[in-house]
Amino acid sequence: MDLDSIVEDQDFIKQALQSANIPALIMSIVHMTGDTRILEGDIKPRFVDPVSAGSDASIDEDMGEDGFTLEQMEIVRRWALEAIEQYSTSTAPLPELNKKDIESMLSYMCGRKLTEEYRSFIEEEIGLDGIDRRGISLKTPELCARASSFSVIIIGAGMGGILASIRLQEAGIAHTIIEKNAGVGGTWYENRYPGCRVDVPGHSYSYSFEPNYDWKHHYPVSEDIRTYYEQCAEKYGVGKFVRLNTEVVRAVFDEEVLLWRVHIVGKDGVEEVLSANALISAVGQLNRPKFPEIDGLDDFQGELVHSAMWPSDLECSGKRVVVIGSGASAFQIIPEMSRVAKQLTVFQRSPVWMFPNPIYHLEVAEGHKWALRKIPFYSKWYRFGLFYSAVEGVYEQTLADPNWSSPLSVSASNDVMRDNLTMWIKSQVNDQALLEKVLPKYPPFGKRILQDNGTYLSSLHRDNVELVAKEVNRLVPNGVMCGEANVHEADVIICATGFYAERFLYPINIIGRGGVTLSEQWGIDEGRAYLGITVPNFPNLFCIYGPNTNLVVAGSIAHNAESQVNYTMRSIKLLLERNQAAMDCRQEVYDEYNSRVDSINERTAWGAPSVNNWYKNSAGRVTSCLPFRIIDYWKMTKTPDPEDYIFIDHN
Ligand code: NAP
């Protein structure tokens, strides 16, 4: 446990505990005292569904966080103060807790008995015993020697690429990361539009082994996440493996020598070919900005920008600004623009569902940061609490009931969520015409549900803002053409119109065995992979955040990246142990997995035929989303099954 010692006086600690998370504090008390009786008393979290939890309807003067009464919270803080006093003045080690104790703690936090599978999942994710179980260890000198002659090329130095580099370094495997940008951080390097922030809690949006106790906001802003990844890269020595400002344009599996030949082009335009035993794609799903496919894009005479390519010197103050789109990026840009633009016109093709979340823009209190840094196990359990509510909390509500027939919801529980979300929107809109426009007419989870503290809808009420519920299909020199004669004049047009998410690894030309290209094998927008990671005919190609691995229900993509890198590292270990050159996914395993993926995705809110979203390809197949519970995916990716692969011997 890497904790700073507690040197502060009682008054300071008392004050800090005012902003500590109560369930996590209770867990820490058990760790510090070894006494589990606290779990059996009347002081327990009260579970409320995540929608009503944040809405005004749930506010009870006597009720605090997680359903504890204010009085109970005070009692817990008193207990914590005593336990901290004892802990900080004692030189004895913390009491040992056995498996049963940990199980009781997990069940207390979750309000239900957790199965064995969940316990090991959590053991790995939060590493209570301080053991990081996700790296590989190569025990014999022979394996180490083989590892030292194995090499890897990673495409992309974002969340996935940095992680892969950390794990490869631990295993002593040489690698190079090719990064098209001038810095690391991937999507957080690129997305710099005003208002940009992550919409999952920061304390779970980080590597499990590298917590950040200093997030300024509960939902960190883009710049702070970029800094986090820069610091991770620095701390773990990733920088020396990265070639910045360099793009992979082509990668060919050379069957003669069983190596990947990777063609890269630097800023100077010169092409170079690197070779490696394995290729890891960590390019993400959302890295090629998509402008709308409309007429007149080149005709517009003002500033035309994409949300993901925000010019640092773009000036919108006092201008006539148009935003095209109303997805996750637009949702964050619009309130910012409404404050500075002379006139803001928003073109919305479909409205979005939003979760009430009062802490969405709030800063993390100093007392909470102190607790994360100093109280034993507090940060681990806090992370677990965030993770659990996001992962398991709402999964069932996304699944379609085959006997449910409504275009507006996919099941009874999804319909309840719809009612609650509708109430939340209605509570903020006092204009019937606006309400008609902003109430979605598709099931919750049909598109990503956004975190909301009321800022978005209040910005649409401003006098300088107009919401036009129409698709844009033509730009003219002075603005957006709407209908035959009506021009919405603009100085700046912001396209918050998303990415080429359906074209995995686009535009890199990847060529596998027998000369087959990925885009031929898949079709242009038909990405598939076994576990989202491997593809037949492309030996030793491993994808991080590949096809069907995106999370619609919050969860944390950081956790998924860890699962995928873990699987990749264990696959490389298999190769080394078996002294094989390459492994190629069996077609039947891939086919069977993908039909399972499709059959579940078709029965989700995001797969519903009535829903249009970026998760589907042009044929309506969901290519981007993971249909499984995270725990199931974690199990699937824990260890590669050698039976799933054809191994290729060294030539
Ligand atoms: P997006 O969700 O694909 O949204 C694109 C928007 O543009 C949609 O509202 C779409 O309408 C609209 N659109 C496209 N063409 C149009 C046209 N011709 N006229 C009018 N509207 C048009 O893209 P995004 O907002 O960049 O978000 C993509 C994903 O990135 C998110 O789902 C999320 O996973 C991630 N993201 C996350 C955060 C965060 O963590 N806070 C922030 C930004 C992005 P339709 O809906 O009708 O297609």
XYZ file of C-alpha atoms and ligand atoms in Angstrom:
699
model
C 0.000 0.000 0.000
C 1.516 3.261 -1.144
C 0.085 5.774 1.343
C 1.378 9.002 2.815
C 1.508 8.941 6.608
C -1.089 10.832 8.607
C 0.485 13.772 10.392
C -2.483 16.138 10.514
C -4.258 17.044 13.752
C -7.754 15.949 14.769
C -9.421 19.189 13.698
C -7.981 18.881 10.221
C -9.016 15.231 9.942
C -12.506 15.966 11.277
C -12.908 18.597 8.599
C -11.512 16.343 5.859
C -13.908 13.544 6.781
C -16.831 15.843 6.042
C -16.198 15.279 2.344
C -15.202 11.609 2.505
C -17.313 8.929 0.868
C -19.160 7.083 3.605
C -19.221 3.484 2.244
C -15.487 3.674 1.449
C -14.866 5.092 4.912
C -16.700 2.174 6.514
C -14.499 -0.247 4.585
C -11.391 1.591 5.777
C -12.619 1.423 9.374
C -12.856 -2.367 9.031
C -9.310 -2.487 7.638
C -7.925 -0.291 10.400
C -9.721 -2.010 13.274
C -10.139 -5.558 11.945
C -13.664 -5.383 13.361
C -16.389 -6.431 10.901
C -19.302 -5.934 13.317
C -19.919 -2.522 11.797
C -21.145 -4.339 8.680
C -23.903 -6.060 10.581
C -25.497 -3.029 12.219
C -28.272 -0.755 10.986
C -25.971 1.657 9.224
C -26.075 0.482 5.638
C -26.109 2.094 2.200
C -29.608 2.388 0.815
C -29.720 1.539 -2.861
C -31.567 3.807 -5.196
C -31.621 3.633 -8.958
C -29.017 5.889 -10.532
C -31.560 8.120 -12.256
C -33.674 9.097 -9.283
C -30.516 9.225 -7.152
C -29.435 12.445 -8.792
C -32.773 14.102 -9.401
C -34.542 16.652 -7.228
C -37.212 14.049 -6.512
C -34.729 12.082 -4.421
C -33.593 14.967 -2.275
C -34.551 14.384 1.312
C -33.235 16.863 3.843
C -32.268 14.111 6.223
C -30.683 11.911 3.570
C -27.059 12.167 2.484
C -24.868 10.324 0.031
C -25.692 6.658 -0.742
C -28.859 6.807 1.319
C -27.230 7.143 4.742
C -29.030 9.563 7.036
C -27.101 12.646 8.091
C -27.011 11.268 11.611
C -25.563 7.951 10.423
C -22.938 9.809 8.436
C -21.874 11.684 11.548
C -21.603 8.404 13.486
C -19.436 6.869 10.750
C -17.169 9.923 10.745
C -16.759 9.656 14.517
C -15.818 5.991 14.207
C -13.430 6.860 11.416
C -11.783 9.558 13.507
C -11.148 7.078 16.321
C -9.868 4.410 13.948
C -7.551 6.884 12.197
C -6.220 8.100 15.542
C -5.419 4.526 16.546
C -3.925 3.676 13.138
C -1.749 6.772 12.887
C -0.267 6.407 16.350
C 0.347 2.663 16.165
C 3.392 0.978 14.715
C 1.633 -2.399 14.473
C 0.666 -3.667 11.007
C -2.978 -3.448 9.988
C -5.104 -6.389 11.147
C -5.287 -9.281 8.652
C -8.690 -9.769 7.045
C -9.625 -13.181 5.728
C -11.531 -14.077 2.542
C -14.810 -14.234 4.410
C -14.303 -10.744 5.816
C -13.577 -9.363 2.345
C -16.659 -11.114 0.984
C -18.788 -9.529 3.719
C -17.321 -6.142 2.860
C -18.071 -6.589 -0.842
C -21.620 -7.683 -0.092
C -22.101 -4.722 2.237
C -20.946 -2.281 -0.433
C -23.157 -3.847 -3.113
C -26.195 -4.661 -1.018
C -26.233 -8.266 -2.192
C -24.238 -11.436 -1.804
C -21.548 -11.503 -4.426
C -20.563 -14.696 -6.139
C -17.058 -16.130 -6.041
C -16.432 -15.001 -9.647
C -17.122 -11.442 -8.653
C -14.795 -11.647 -5.684
C -11.833 -12.643 -7.840
C -12.739 -10.026 -10.414
C -12.670 -7.362 -7.739
C -9.563 -8.788 -6.139
C -7.802 -8.252 -9.441
C -9.366 -4.895 -10.274
C -8.718 -3.191 -6.972
C -5.792 -5.341 -5.781
C -6.528 -5.094 -2.056
C -3.472 -7.202 -1.319
C -1.316 -4.832 -3.357
C -0.594 -7.480 -5.985
C -0.867 -6.363 -9.589
C -2.134 -9.511 -11.317
C -2.266 -8.169 -14.845
C 1.348 -8.188 -15.925
C 3.080 -11.389 -17.007
C 6.046 -12.794 -15.229
C 8.534 -14.899 -17.135
C 10.074 -17.238 -14.647
C 12.793 -19.194 -16.436
C 15.978 -17.852 -18.038
C 14.931 -19.618 -21.231
C 11.634 -17.718 -21.396
C 13.403 -14.463 -20.593
C 15.861 -15.130 -23.392
C 13.011 -15.772 -25.847
C 11.267 -12.611 -24.662
C 14.399 -10.621 -25.306
C 14.393 -11.631 -28.940
C 10.663 -10.938 -29.395
C 9.570 -7.503 -30.583
C 6.333 -5.576 -30.873
C 5.089 -2.478 -32.670
C 2.241 -0.593 -31.043
C 0.123 1.795 -33.091
C -1.019 4.701 -30.943
C 0.182 6.221 -27.665
C -3.176 6.782 -25.986
C -4.622 4.921 -23.034
C -4.179 1.479 -24.666
C -0.750 2.041 -26.209
C 0.845 3.464 -23.055
C -0.540 0.554 -21.065
C 0.769 -2.012 -23.556
C 4.197 -0.402 -23.370
C 4.205 -0.563 -19.551
C 3.353 -4.267 -19.641
C 5.870 -5.069 -22.394
C 8.596 -3.304 -20.439
C 7.777 -5.391 -17.371
C 8.215 -8.506 -19.497
C 11.463 -7.293 -21.041
C 10.037 -7.202 -24.566
C 11.386 -4.661 -27.031
C 8.809 -2.446 -28.692
C 8.210 0.781 -30.549
C 5.101 2.928 -30.358
C 4.138 4.825 -33.470
C 2.029 7.883 -32.716
C 0.573 10.199 -35.351
C 0.221 13.149 -32.970
C 2.908 15.398 -31.531
C 2.203 14.124 -28.008
C 0.803 11.161 -26.109
C -2.740 10.814 -24.750
C -4.671 9.760 -27.874
C -8.225 11.040 -27.828
C -7.353 13.324 -24.892
C -4.487 14.787 -26.858
C -6.820 15.542 -29.744
C -10.079 16.632 -28.150
C -9.590 20.152 -26.833
C -12.910 21.813 -27.530
C -14.330 24.102 -24.823
C -16.170 22.070 -22.188
C -14.448 18.787 -23.081
C -14.369 16.349 -20.172
C -14.853 12.645 -19.568
C -18.309 11.458 -18.594
C -17.263 8.602 -16.328
C -15.817 9.356 -12.888
C -12.109 10.112 -12.993
C -11.334 7.896 -10.028
C -12.317 4.886 -12.103
C -11.011 6.317 -15.389
C -7.377 5.543 -14.701
C -5.150 2.483 -14.684
C -5.876 0.213 -11.724
C -2.198 0.312 -10.737
C -1.840 4.058 -11.141
C -4.604 5.833 -9.224
C -4.768 9.586 -9.452
C -5.593 11.101 -6.069
C -5.370 14.595 -7.472
C -8.140 14.730 -10.049
C -9.362 18.289 -9.792
C -12.895 17.361 -10.854
C -14.962 14.248 -10.261
C -15.377 14.178 -14.058
C -11.967 15.435 -15.171
C -11.515 17.920 -17.972
C -9.659 16.928 -21.108
C -6.484 18.809 -20.187
C -6.194 17.021 -16.833
C -6.667 13.603 -18.437
C -4.035 14.461 -21.025
C -1.705 15.408 -18.162
C -2.474 12.105 -16.398
C -1.409 10.089 -19.466
C 1.654 12.259 -19.988
C 2.643 11.635 -16.378
C 2.039 7.877 -16.708
C 4.183 7.813 -19.844
C 6.913 9.702 -18.033
C 6.783 7.688 -14.811
C 6.910 4.345 -16.631
C 9.542 5.429 -19.107
C 7.247 5.029 -22.106
C 8.550 8.146 -23.850
C 11.743 6.556 -25.086
C 9.751 3.973 -27.061
C 7.481 6.478 -28.812
C 7.983 7.948 -32.251
C 5.775 11.005 -32.379
C 4.477 12.762 -35.506
C 4.670 9.441 -37.322
C 1.855 7.500 -38.952
C 1.508 3.845 -39.753
C 0.204 3.698 -43.304
C 0.497 -0.006 -44.027
C 1.339 -3.217 -42.184
C 2.026 -6.511 -43.942
C 2.428 -9.937 -42.361
C 5.479 -11.377 -44.081
C 4.804 -15.122 -44.212
C 8.362 -15.931 -45.251
C 9.861 -14.713 -42.014
C 6.694 -14.565 -39.880
C 7.159 -10.914 -39.046
C 4.996 -7.828 -39.367
C 6.499 -5.272 -41.770
C 5.151 -1.934 -40.680
C 5.367 1.025 -43.050
C 5.583 4.352 -41.286
C 5.733 7.912 -42.548
C 7.219 10.724 -40.492
C 6.563 14.445 -40.662
C 9.169 14.735 -43.422
C 7.072 12.410 -45.610
C 9.800 9.776 -45.773
C 8.566 6.179 -45.590
C 10.410 3.634 -43.474
C 9.716 -0.036 -42.802
C 10.008 -1.491 -39.306
C 9.702 -5.178 -38.440
C 8.292 -6.900 -35.382
C 6.939 -10.256 -34.261
C 3.633 -8.796 -33.119
C 1.539 -5.763 -33.913
C -0.706 -4.135 -31.328
C -3.325 -1.731 -32.616
C -4.205 0.822 -29.950
C -5.744 3.367 -32.305
C -9.075 3.650 -30.499
C -12.511 3.723 -32.072
C -12.949 7.470 -32.226
C -9.864 8.923 -33.800
C -10.798 9.868 -37.360
C -13.123 12.885 -37.231
C -16.090 12.754 -39.559
C -17.466 15.910 -41.134
C -21.102 15.625 -42.185
C -21.615 14.252 -45.658
C -23.398 17.300 -47.026
C -23.218 19.642 -49.986
C -21.307 22.884 -49.882
C -18.776 22.082 -47.141
C -16.113 23.858 -49.177
C -18.384 26.767 -50.055
C -18.703 28.124 -46.538
C -16.587 31.275 -46.225
C -16.350 31.446 -42.427
C -14.517 29.131 -40.019
C -15.511 25.472 -40.382
C -14.172 23.266 -37.597
C -14.651 19.775 -36.224
C -15.025 19.271 -32.472
C -12.048 16.885 -32.413
C -9.793 19.265 -34.370
C -10.355 22.451 -32.414
C -8.019 25.264 -33.514
C -6.365 26.721 -30.411
C -6.867 30.257 -31.730
C -10.547 29.905 -32.672
C -12.392 32.983 -31.433
C -16.150 32.591 -30.997
C -16.876 35.556 -28.724
C -19.459 37.874 -30.221
C -19.763 35.695 -33.339
C -22.679 33.923 -34.989
C -21.953 30.290 -34.245
C -23.640 27.162 -35.585
C -23.206 23.751 -33.966
C -24.149 20.754 -36.092
C -24.975 17.729 -33.947
C -26.234 17.025 -30.461
C -24.188 14.006 -29.332
C -21.686 13.778 -26.477
C -19.309 16.403 -27.900
C -22.039 18.901 -28.828
C -23.614 18.441 -25.412
C -20.453 19.847 -23.843
C -19.699 22.497 -26.480
C -23.169 24.071 -26.631
C -23.271 25.483 -23.064
C -19.809 26.988 -23.588
C -20.747 28.582 -26.907
C -24.044 29.867 -25.532
C -22.059 31.979 -23.058
C -19.826 33.677 -25.603
C -21.541 33.660 -28.989
C -23.622 36.558 -30.178
C -26.032 34.065 -31.661
C -25.856 30.273 -31.361
C -27.867 28.016 -33.648
C -27.861 24.307 -32.886
C -28.883 21.822 -35.560
C -30.127 18.687 -33.876
C -31.021 15.567 -35.818
C -31.844 13.514 -32.709
C -32.067 14.604 -29.076
C -30.191 12.809 -26.290
C -31.121 11.200 -23.003
C -29.304 12.591 -19.981
C -28.709 11.325 -16.443
C -29.135 13.808 -13.604
C -25.727 14.175 -12.036
C -25.255 17.109 -9.646
C -21.498 16.534 -9.308
C -20.792 16.455 -13.037
C -18.898 19.759 -13.015
C -17.903 19.834 -9.356
C -14.366 19.928 -8.066
C -13.185 17.173 -5.746
C -13.105 18.496 -2.184
C -9.654 18.723 -0.605
C -10.825 16.493 2.262
C -11.741 13.757 -0.192
C -8.339 14.033 -1.890
C -6.713 13.788 1.539
C -8.724 10.640 2.335
C -7.772 9.062 -1.011
C -4.123 9.694 -0.318
C -3.942 8.828 3.365
C -6.655 6.532 4.710
C -5.809 2.847 4.266
C -7.733 1.196 1.426
C -10.116 4.144 1.112
C -9.176 4.872 -2.530
C -9.507 1.198 -3.491
C -13.004 0.859 -2.107
C -14.043 4.211 -3.478
C -12.956 3.059 -6.922
C -14.802 -0.188 -6.418
C -18.010 1.662 -5.444
C -17.839 3.793 -8.592
C -17.041 0.824 -10.716
C -19.716 -1.446 -9.341
C -22.559 1.028 -9.703
C -21.513 1.780 -13.268
C -20.893 -1.791 -14.321
C -23.670 -3.807 -12.780
C -26.012 -1.004 -11.888
C -27.859 -0.630 -15.153
C -26.937 -3.539 -17.435
C -30.307 -5.286 -17.091
C -32.120 -2.133 -18.181
C -30.374 -2.199 -21.533
C -31.590 -5.659 -22.530
C -34.649 -5.974 -24.746
C -37.577 -8.082 -23.646
C -38.785 -10.012 -26.758
C -42.371 -9.626 -25.551
C -42.118 -5.866 -25.177
C -43.425 -3.945 -28.141
C -42.805 -0.248 -28.020
C -40.514 1.906 -30.141
C -39.860 4.040 -27.051
C -38.418 1.438 -24.699
C -37.166 -2.138 -24.843
C -38.454 -3.634 -21.589
C -40.466 -2.770 -18.510
C -37.354 -1.697 -16.567
C -36.071 0.290 -19.545
C -39.480 1.966 -19.651
C -39.205 2.919 -15.973
C -35.861 4.475 -16.745
C -37.459 6.290 -19.656
C -40.123 7.708 -17.326
C -37.500 8.890 -14.858
C -35.312 10.431 -17.539
C -38.355 12.095 -19.080
C -39.211 13.623 -15.711
C -35.684 14.931 -15.432
C -35.892 16.628 -18.828
C -39.392 17.983 -18.162
C -38.286 19.420 -14.826
C -35.863 21.647 -16.713
C -37.885 22.809 -19.704
C -40.623 25.376 -19.371
C -41.344 25.820 -23.052
C -43.594 23.208 -24.675
C -42.133 23.721 -28.159
C -38.612 23.186 -26.844
C -39.724 20.151 -24.842
C -41.096 18.545 -28.005
C -37.695 18.934 -29.608
C -35.503 17.728 -26.750
C -37.455 14.660 -25.618
C -35.925 11.612 -27.311
C -38.278 9.265 -29.120
C -36.099 6.205 -28.834
C -35.299 3.913 -25.877
C -32.810 4.960 -23.182
C -29.407 3.461 -24.052
C -30.244 3.605 -27.760
C -27.431 6.163 -27.803
C -24.974 7.077 -25.073
C -26.791 8.641 -22.114
C -24.978 11.803 -21.121
C -24.153 13.096 -17.651
C -26.091 16.241 -16.914
C -26.198 18.873 -14.208
C -28.774 21.030 -15.945
C -26.262 23.119 -17.877
C -27.213 21.849 -21.325
C -30.944 22.505 -21.277
C -30.579 25.798 -19.468
C -28.241 26.966 -22.219
C -30.931 26.159 -24.804
C -33.276 28.544 -22.976
C -30.997 31.526 -23.475
C -32.200 34.379 -25.691
C -29.199 34.099 -27.989
C -29.726 30.363 -28.615
C -31.962 28.669 -31.160
C -32.417 24.912 -31.443
C -33.366 23.816 -34.938
C -34.522 20.208 -34.873
C -33.421 19.480 -38.423
C -30.668 17.678 -40.233
C -28.227 19.922 -42.049
C -27.756 18.988 -45.680
C -26.240 22.030 -47.282
C -23.786 24.798 -46.436
C -23.690 28.009 -48.413
C -21.010 30.741 -48.362
C -22.650 32.638 -45.509
C -24.051 29.801 -43.384
C -26.401 26.835 -43.273
C -29.181 26.452 -45.794
C -32.366 25.226 -44.243
C -35.274 24.654 -46.608
C -35.231 26.355 -49.999
C -34.624 29.945 -49.029
C -33.868 30.154 -45.346
C -30.196 30.698 -44.535
C -28.933 30.597 -40.935
C -26.020 32.967 -41.199
C -22.834 31.989 -39.422
C -19.281 33.162 -38.826
C -18.254 29.817 -37.330
C -19.687 26.352 -37.985
C -18.739 23.632 -35.520
C -19.277 20.092 -36.733
C -19.770 17.947 -33.651
C -20.634 15.148 -36.003
C -18.601 12.275 -34.632
C -16.022 9.901 -36.068
C -15.486 7.122 -38.575
C -16.113 4.703 -35.726
C -17.445 1.995 -38.002
C -14.153 1.794 -39.920
C -11.755 0.068 -37.576
C -8.071 0.860 -38.042
C -9.027 3.175 -40.907
C -7.149 4.347 -42.958
C -4.257 1.940 -42.286
C -3.892 -0.789 -44.879
C -3.377 -4.051 -42.948
C -2.438 -7.091 -45.012
C -2.490 -10.590 -43.546
C -1.850 -14.146 -44.685
C -2.350 -14.871 -48.355
C -2.333 -11.148 -49.104
C -5.819 -10.574 -47.711
C -6.470 -7.049 -46.417
C -8.479 -6.340 -43.304
C -10.856 -4.116 -45.215
C -11.457 -6.870 -47.810
C -12.001 -9.491 -45.166
C -14.296 -7.291 -43.124
C -15.892 -5.202 -45.800
C -15.516 -1.471 -45.387
C -17.483 -1.094 -42.140
C -17.865 -4.640 -40.865
C -15.208 -4.848 -38.122
C -15.164 -8.103 -36.198
C -12.643 -9.730 -33.933
C -12.502 -12.595 -31.495
C -12.970 -10.964 -28.074
C -12.494 -7.693 -29.949
C -8.797 -8.580 -30.070
C -7.730 -11.139 -32.713
C -8.733 -11.770 -36.329
C -8.181 -14.933 -38.444
C -5.512 -14.526 -41.140
C -3.825 -11.750 -39.183
C -1.453 -13.688 -36.889
C -0.033 -11.851 -33.896
C -2.225 -8.812 -34.540
C -3.852 -7.742 -31.276
C -6.416 -4.955 -31.058
C -7.005 -2.843 -27.979
C -10.483 -1.219 -28.062
C -11.186 -3.169 -31.232
C -14.543 -4.175 -32.740
C -17.399 -4.731 -30.263
C -15.561 -3.512 -27.189
C -17.123 -0.105 -26.676
C -19.163 0.398 -23.515
C -22.578 1.990 -23.740
C -23.417 1.418 -20.116
C -20.780 3.503 -18.400
C -18.196 1.102 -16.943
C -14.687 2.212 -17.637
C -12.913 1.783 -20.909
C -9.692 1.879 -18.859
C -10.714 -1.401 -17.276
C -11.477 -2.909 -20.669
C -8.088 -1.797 -21.988
C -6.482 -3.607 -19.065
C -8.403 -6.785 -19.924
C -7.308 -6.584 -23.564
C -3.668 -5.854 -22.775
C -3.706 -8.660 -20.221
C -5.010 -11.057 -22.904
C -2.420 -9.831 -25.393
C 0.439 -10.254 -22.919
C -0.703 -13.740 -22.007
C -0.927 -14.613 -25.700
C 2.661 -13.479 -26.178
C 3.602 -15.565 -23.139
C 1.938 -18.586 -24.763
C 4.026 -18.038 -27.878
C 7.198 -17.862 -25.814
C 6.336 -20.920 -23.726
C 5.491 -22.964 -26.792
C 8.405 -21.531 -28.698
C 6.108 -20.689 -31.595
C 6.434 -17.780 -33.988
C 2.822 -16.767 -34.345
C -0.759 -17.544 -33.436
C -3.737 -17.157 -35.726
C -7.305 -17.171 -34.470
C -9.362 -20.131 -35.671
C -12.130 -19.088 -38.050
C -14.786 -21.196 -36.316
C -13.942 -19.712 -32.901
C -14.178 -16.209 -34.345
C -17.454 -16.981 -36.130
C -19.034 -18.545 -33.079
C -17.970 -15.622 -30.873
C -19.300 -13.066 -33.333
C -22.657 -14.768 -33.657
C -22.923 -14.646 -29.855
C -22.028 -10.956 -29.915
C -24.587 -10.258 -32.628
C -27.360 -12.236 -31.036
C -27.059 -10.278 -27.773
C -26.438 -6.904 -29.403
C -29.603 -7.358 -31.465
C -31.522 -7.665 -28.208
C -30.220 -4.471 -26.613
C -31.500 -0.919 -26.636
C -28.590 0.177 -28.848
C -29.222 -2.662 -31.282
C -32.975 -1.981 -31.591
C -33.920 -1.630 -35.278
C -35.656 1.705 -34.627
C -32.465 3.263 -33.259
C -29.888 5.079 -35.339
C -26.443 5.507 -33.736
C -22.709 5.353 -34.414
C -22.522 1.864 -32.911
C -24.032 0.326 -36.045
C -22.608 -0.038 -39.526
C -24.426 0.769 -42.748
C -26.131 -2.650 -42.686
C -27.462 -2.045 -39.179
C -25.101 -4.491 -37.445
C -23.674 -3.242 -34.142
C -19.919 -3.293 -34.729
C -18.770 -1.080 -31.903
C -20.415 -2.245 -28.665
C -19.621 -4.945 -26.175
C -22.846 -6.766 -25.416
C -21.611 -8.586 -22.306
C -21.437 -7.614 -18.677
C -17.915 -6.405 -17.913
C -17.346 -9.290 -15.534
C -18.141 -11.777 -18.312
C -15.738 -10.041 -20.676
C -13.107 -9.996 -17.944
C -13.484 -13.770 -17.571
C -13.270 -14.317 -21.334
C -10.067 -12.293 -21.592
C -8.360 -13.557 -18.445
C -6.309 -16.246 -20.186
C -6.145 -17.162 -23.879
C -7.217 -20.707 -24.645
C -4.552 -22.305 -26.896
C -7.345 -24.326 -28.526
C -8.700 -21.104 -30.026
C -5.552 -20.620 -32.118
C -3.502 -22.207 -34.842
C 0.148 -21.908 -33.821
C 2.747 -21.313 -36.495
C 6.201 -22.754 -35.887
C 9.362 -20.765 -36.553
C 10.343 -21.271 -40.184
P -21.778 11.394 -32.140
O -22.281 10.863 -30.865
O -21.622 10.475 -33.288
O -22.682 12.620 -32.501
C -22.718 13.168 -33.783
C -23.906 14.092 -33.832
O -23.951 14.700 -35.094
C -25.226 13.366 -33.654
O -26.064 14.152 -32.862
C -25.725 13.236 -35.080
O -27.115 13.050 -35.165
C -25.272 14.574 -35.592
N -25.225 14.730 -37.045
C -24.458 14.068 -37.943
N -24.684 14.540 -39.185
C -25.597 15.539 -39.052
C -26.230 16.403 -39.946
N -25.989 16.373 -41.269
N -27.127 17.310 -39.474
C -27.396 17.380 -38.144
N -26.827 16.568 -37.258
C -25.935 15.667 -37.701
O -20.316 12.078 -31.953
P -19.675 12.737 -30.656
O -20.631 13.656 -30.013
O -18.360 13.276 -31.038
O -19.506 11.521 -29.665
C -18.999 10.257 -30.104
C -18.635 9.440 -28.911
O -17.442 9.973 -28.350
C -19.603 9.447 -27.761
O -20.695 8.579 -27.923
C -18.708 9.046 -26.613
O -18.489 7.659 -26.613
C -17.422 9.764 -26.979
N -17.383 11.081 -26.324
C -17.333 11.086 -24.975
C -17.316 12.273 -24.326
C -17.280 12.239 -22.858
O -16.744 11.359 -22.240
N -17.884 13.191 -22.254
C -17.367 13.479 -24.999
C -17.403 13.448 -26.377
C -17.414 12.238 -27.021
P -27.777 11.582 -34.958
O -27.698 11.304 -33.488
O -29.125 11.701 -35.464
O -26.917 10.640 -35.756
